[in-house]
Short mmCIF file of C-alpha atoms in Angstrom, two decimals:
data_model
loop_
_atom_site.label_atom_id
_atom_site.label_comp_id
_atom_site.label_asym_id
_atom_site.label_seq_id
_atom_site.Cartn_x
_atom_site.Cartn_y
_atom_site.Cartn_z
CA UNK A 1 94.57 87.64 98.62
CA UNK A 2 98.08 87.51 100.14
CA UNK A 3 100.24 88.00 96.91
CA UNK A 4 100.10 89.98 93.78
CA UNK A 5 97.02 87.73 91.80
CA UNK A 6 97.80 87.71 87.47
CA UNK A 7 95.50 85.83 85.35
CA UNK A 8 95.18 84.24 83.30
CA UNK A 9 98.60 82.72 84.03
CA UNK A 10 98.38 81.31 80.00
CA UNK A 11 97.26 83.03 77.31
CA UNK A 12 97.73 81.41 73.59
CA UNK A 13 96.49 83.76 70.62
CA UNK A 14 96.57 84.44 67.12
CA UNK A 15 98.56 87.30 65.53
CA UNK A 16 96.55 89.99 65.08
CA UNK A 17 93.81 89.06 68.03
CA UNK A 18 93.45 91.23 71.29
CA UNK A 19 94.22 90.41 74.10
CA UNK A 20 94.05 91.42 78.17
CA UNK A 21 96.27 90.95 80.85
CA UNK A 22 94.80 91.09 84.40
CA UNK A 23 96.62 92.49 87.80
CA UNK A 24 95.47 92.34 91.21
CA UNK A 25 97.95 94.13 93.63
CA UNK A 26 98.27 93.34 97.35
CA UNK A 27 95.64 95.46 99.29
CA UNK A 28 96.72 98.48 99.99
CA UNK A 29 100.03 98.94 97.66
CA UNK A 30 99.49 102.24 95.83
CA UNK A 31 102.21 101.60 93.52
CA UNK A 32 101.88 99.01 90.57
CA UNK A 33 104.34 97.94 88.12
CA UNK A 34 103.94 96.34 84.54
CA UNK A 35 107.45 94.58 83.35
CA UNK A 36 107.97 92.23 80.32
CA UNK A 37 110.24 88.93 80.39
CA UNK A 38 111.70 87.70 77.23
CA UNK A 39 112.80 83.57 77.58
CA UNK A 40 116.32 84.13 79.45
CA UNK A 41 116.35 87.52 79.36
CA UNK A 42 116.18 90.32 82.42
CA UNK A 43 112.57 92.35 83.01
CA UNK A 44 111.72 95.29 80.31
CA UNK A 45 110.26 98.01 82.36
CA UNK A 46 106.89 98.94 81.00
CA UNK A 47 104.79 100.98 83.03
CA UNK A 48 103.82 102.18 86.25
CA UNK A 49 101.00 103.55 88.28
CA UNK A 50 100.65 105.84 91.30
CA UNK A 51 97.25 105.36 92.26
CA UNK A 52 95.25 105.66 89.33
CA UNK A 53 97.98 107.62 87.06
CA UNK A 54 100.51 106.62 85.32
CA UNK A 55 103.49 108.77 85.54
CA UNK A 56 105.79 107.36 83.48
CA UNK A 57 104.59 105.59 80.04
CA UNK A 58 107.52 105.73 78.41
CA UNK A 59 108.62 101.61 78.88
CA UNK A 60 105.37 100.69 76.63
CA UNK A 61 106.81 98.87 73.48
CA UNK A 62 104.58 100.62 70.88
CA UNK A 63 100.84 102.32 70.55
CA UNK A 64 99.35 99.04 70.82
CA UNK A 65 100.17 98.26 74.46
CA UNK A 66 98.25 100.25 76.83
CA UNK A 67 97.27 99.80 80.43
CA UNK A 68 94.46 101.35 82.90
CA UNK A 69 93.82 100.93 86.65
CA UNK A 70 90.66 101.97 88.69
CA UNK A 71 90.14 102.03 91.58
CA UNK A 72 93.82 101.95 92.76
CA UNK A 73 93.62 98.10 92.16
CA UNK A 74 92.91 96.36 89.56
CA UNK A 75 95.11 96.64 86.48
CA UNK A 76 94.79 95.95 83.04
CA UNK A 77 97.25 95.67 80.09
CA UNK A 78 96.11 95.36 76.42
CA UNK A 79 98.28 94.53 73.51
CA UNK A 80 96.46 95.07 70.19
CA UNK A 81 97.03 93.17 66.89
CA UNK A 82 99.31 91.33 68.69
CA UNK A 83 102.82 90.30 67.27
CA UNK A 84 105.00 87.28 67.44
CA UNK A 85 107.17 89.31 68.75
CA UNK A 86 105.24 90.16 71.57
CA UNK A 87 105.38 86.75 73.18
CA UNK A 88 106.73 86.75 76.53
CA UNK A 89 106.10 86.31 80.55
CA UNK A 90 104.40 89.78 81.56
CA UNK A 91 105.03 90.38 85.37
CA UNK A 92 102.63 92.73 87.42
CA UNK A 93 104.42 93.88 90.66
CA UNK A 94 103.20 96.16 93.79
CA UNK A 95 104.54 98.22 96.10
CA UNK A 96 103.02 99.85 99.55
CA UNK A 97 104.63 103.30 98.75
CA UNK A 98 106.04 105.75 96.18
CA UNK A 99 109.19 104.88 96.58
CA UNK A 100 109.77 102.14 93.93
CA UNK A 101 111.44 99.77 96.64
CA UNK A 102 110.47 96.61 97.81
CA UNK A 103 108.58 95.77 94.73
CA UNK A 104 106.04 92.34 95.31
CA UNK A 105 105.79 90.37 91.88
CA UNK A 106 103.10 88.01 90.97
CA UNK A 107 104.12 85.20 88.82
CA UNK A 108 103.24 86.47 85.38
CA UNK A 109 101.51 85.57 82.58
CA UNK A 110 102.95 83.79 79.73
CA UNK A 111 101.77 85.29 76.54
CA UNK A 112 101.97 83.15 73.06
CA UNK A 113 101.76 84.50 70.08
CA UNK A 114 101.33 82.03 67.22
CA UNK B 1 121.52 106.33 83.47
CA UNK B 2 122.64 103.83 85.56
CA UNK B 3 124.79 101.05 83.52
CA UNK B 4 124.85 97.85 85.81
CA UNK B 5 126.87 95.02 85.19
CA UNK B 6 126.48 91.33 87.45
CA UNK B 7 129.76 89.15 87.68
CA UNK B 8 129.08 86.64 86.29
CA UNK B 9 126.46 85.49 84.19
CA UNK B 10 126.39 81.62 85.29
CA UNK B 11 127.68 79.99 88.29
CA UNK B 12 127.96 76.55 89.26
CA UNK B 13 128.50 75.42 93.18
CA UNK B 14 128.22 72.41 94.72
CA UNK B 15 125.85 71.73 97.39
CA UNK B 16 127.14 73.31 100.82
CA UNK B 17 129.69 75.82 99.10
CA UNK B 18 129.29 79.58 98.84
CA UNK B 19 128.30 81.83 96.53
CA UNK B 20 129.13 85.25 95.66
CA UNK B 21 127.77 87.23 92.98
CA UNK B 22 128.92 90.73 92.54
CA UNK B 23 127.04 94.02 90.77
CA UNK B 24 128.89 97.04 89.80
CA UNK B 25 126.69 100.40 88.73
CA UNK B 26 127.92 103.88 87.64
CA UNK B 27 124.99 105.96 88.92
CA UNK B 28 127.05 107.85 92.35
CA UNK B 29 123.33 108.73 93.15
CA UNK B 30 121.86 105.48 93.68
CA UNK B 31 121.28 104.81 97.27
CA UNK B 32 119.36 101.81 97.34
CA UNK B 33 120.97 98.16 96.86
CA UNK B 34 118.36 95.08 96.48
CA UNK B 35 118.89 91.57 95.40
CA UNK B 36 116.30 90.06 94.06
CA UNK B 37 115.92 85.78 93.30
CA UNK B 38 113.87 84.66 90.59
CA UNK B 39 112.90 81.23 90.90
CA UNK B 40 111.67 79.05 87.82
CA UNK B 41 108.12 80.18 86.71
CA UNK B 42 107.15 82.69 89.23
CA UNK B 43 108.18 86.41 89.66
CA UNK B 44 111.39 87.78 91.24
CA UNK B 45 111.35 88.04 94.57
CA UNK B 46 112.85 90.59 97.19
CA UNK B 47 115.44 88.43 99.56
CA UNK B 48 117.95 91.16 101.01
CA UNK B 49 118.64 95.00 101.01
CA UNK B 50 120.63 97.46 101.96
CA UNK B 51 121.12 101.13 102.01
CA UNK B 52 123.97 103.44 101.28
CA UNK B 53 124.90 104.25 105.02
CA UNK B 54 124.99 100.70 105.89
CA UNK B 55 128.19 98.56 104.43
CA UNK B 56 127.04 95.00 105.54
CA UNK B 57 123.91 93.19 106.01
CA UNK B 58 123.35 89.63 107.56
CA UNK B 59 119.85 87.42 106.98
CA UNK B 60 120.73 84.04 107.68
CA UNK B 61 122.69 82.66 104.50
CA UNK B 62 122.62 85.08 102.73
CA UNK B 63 124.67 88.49 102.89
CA UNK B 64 125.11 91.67 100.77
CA UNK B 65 128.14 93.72 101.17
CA UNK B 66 128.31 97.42 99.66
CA UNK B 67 131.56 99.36 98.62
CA UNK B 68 129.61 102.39 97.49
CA UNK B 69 133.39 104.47 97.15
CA UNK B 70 134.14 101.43 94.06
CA UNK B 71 130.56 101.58 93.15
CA UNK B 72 129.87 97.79 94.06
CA UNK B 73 127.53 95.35 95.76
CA UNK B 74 127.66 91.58 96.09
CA UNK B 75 125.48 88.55 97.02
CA UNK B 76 126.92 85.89 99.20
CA UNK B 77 125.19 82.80 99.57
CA UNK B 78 126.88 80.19 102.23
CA UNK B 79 125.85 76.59 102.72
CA UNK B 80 124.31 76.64 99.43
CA UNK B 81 120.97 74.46 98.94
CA UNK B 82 119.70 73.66 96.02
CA UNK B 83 116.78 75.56 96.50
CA UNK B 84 119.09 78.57 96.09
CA UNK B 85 119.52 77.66 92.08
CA UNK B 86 117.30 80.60 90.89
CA UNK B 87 118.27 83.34 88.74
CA UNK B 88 119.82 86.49 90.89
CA UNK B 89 119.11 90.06 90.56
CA UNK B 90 120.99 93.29 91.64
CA UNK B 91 118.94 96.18 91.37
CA UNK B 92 120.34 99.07 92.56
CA UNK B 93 118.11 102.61 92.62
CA UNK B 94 118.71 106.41 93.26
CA UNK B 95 115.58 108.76 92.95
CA UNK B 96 111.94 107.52 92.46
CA UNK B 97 112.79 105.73 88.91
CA UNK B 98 111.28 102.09 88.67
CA UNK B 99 113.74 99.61 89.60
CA UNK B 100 115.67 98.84 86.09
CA UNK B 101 116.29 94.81 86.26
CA UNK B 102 119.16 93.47 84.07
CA UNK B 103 119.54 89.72 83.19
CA UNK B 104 121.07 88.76 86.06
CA UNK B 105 122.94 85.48 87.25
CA UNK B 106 121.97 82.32 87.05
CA UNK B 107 123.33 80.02 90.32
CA UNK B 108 123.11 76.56 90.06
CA UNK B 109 123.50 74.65 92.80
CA UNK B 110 124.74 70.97 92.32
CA UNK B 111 123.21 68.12 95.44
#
């Protein structure tokens, strides 16, 4: 596709359920970026990847968020037993180098907890 | 690190006025100055940058100006639409840390 794809763009779930967040980066962007978005408030970083790695875990709110990519595309993140605190717009974002510039978001997916 | 701080929060224009929205930062290293606009529902996007050897940059409307010896940046928005009511984003980045977003300014812009 042309943009950064999320899905689903909704997700309503019980606390304590599962659930997966999906990513699909522009073609070709080696660099992709997880970030949280509390109602009115600015992006939490959460974590990146170069490639398939992820250098730099340290934005994940707690040991039951995790994330994996294969394939230097796709991206997942996974929130365990989720929490009502854990409601909030999670933004994917990708970028064609390693520089962290020019970042290319995708329009989120708004995560209920109930 | 870097401790950014947008002037202001909120700002209300009327339709055809300018804009300006200014970002100070602490971080001497950073070397990198985006704005980014974040439109209702959808992610923030990229609209102008600049870099640290470069004091003013022109795209259309919009502008950003750099005094990197003060440690500042602003937006400036002229002719204002209201398609420019979004919420506004100064970003700026030294060294290959991800791009630390704060909560930015909200423009409203009144037809």
């Amino acid at each position: 596709g042309a943009g950064v794809s999320q899905s689903p763009s909704n997700k309503v779930t019980e606390k304590g359920k599962d659930v997966e967040l999906r990513c699909d980066p522009i073609s070709g962007h080696t660099a992709l970026y997880w970030y949280r978005q509390s109602l009115g408030q600015g992006l939490e970083f959460l974590i990146y990847f170069q490639g398939n790695s992820a250098p730099d875990k340290s934005g994940l709110p707690s040991d039951r968020f995790s994330a994996e990519r294969t394939g230097g595309s796709v991206s997942t993140l996974t929130i365990q037993r989720t929490q009502q605190e854990d409601s909030a717009v999670y933004l994917c974002a990708s970028s064609w180098d390693t520089s962290g510039e020019k970042l290319f978001f995708g329009s989120g997916t708004q995560l209920s907890v109930l | 690190g870097e401790n950014v701080e947008q002037h202001p929060s909120t700002l209300s224009v009327q339709e055809g006025d300018s804009a300006v929205i200014k970002c100070t930062y602490s971080d001497s290293a950073s070397n990198y100055f985006p704005w980014y606009k974040q439109e209702l529902g959808k992610g923030p996007q990229l609209i102008i940058d600049i870099r640290s050897n470069v004091g003013e940059k022109k795209d259309q409307r919009i502008a950003v100006t750099l005094n990197k010896t003060a440690k500042h940046f602003s937006l400036h928005i002229t002719e204002t639409q209201p398609e420019d009511s979004a919420v506004y984003f100064c970003v700026p980045k030294g060294g290959n840390t991800p791009l630390v977003f704060g909560k930015g300014t909200r423009l409203s812009v009144i037809a």
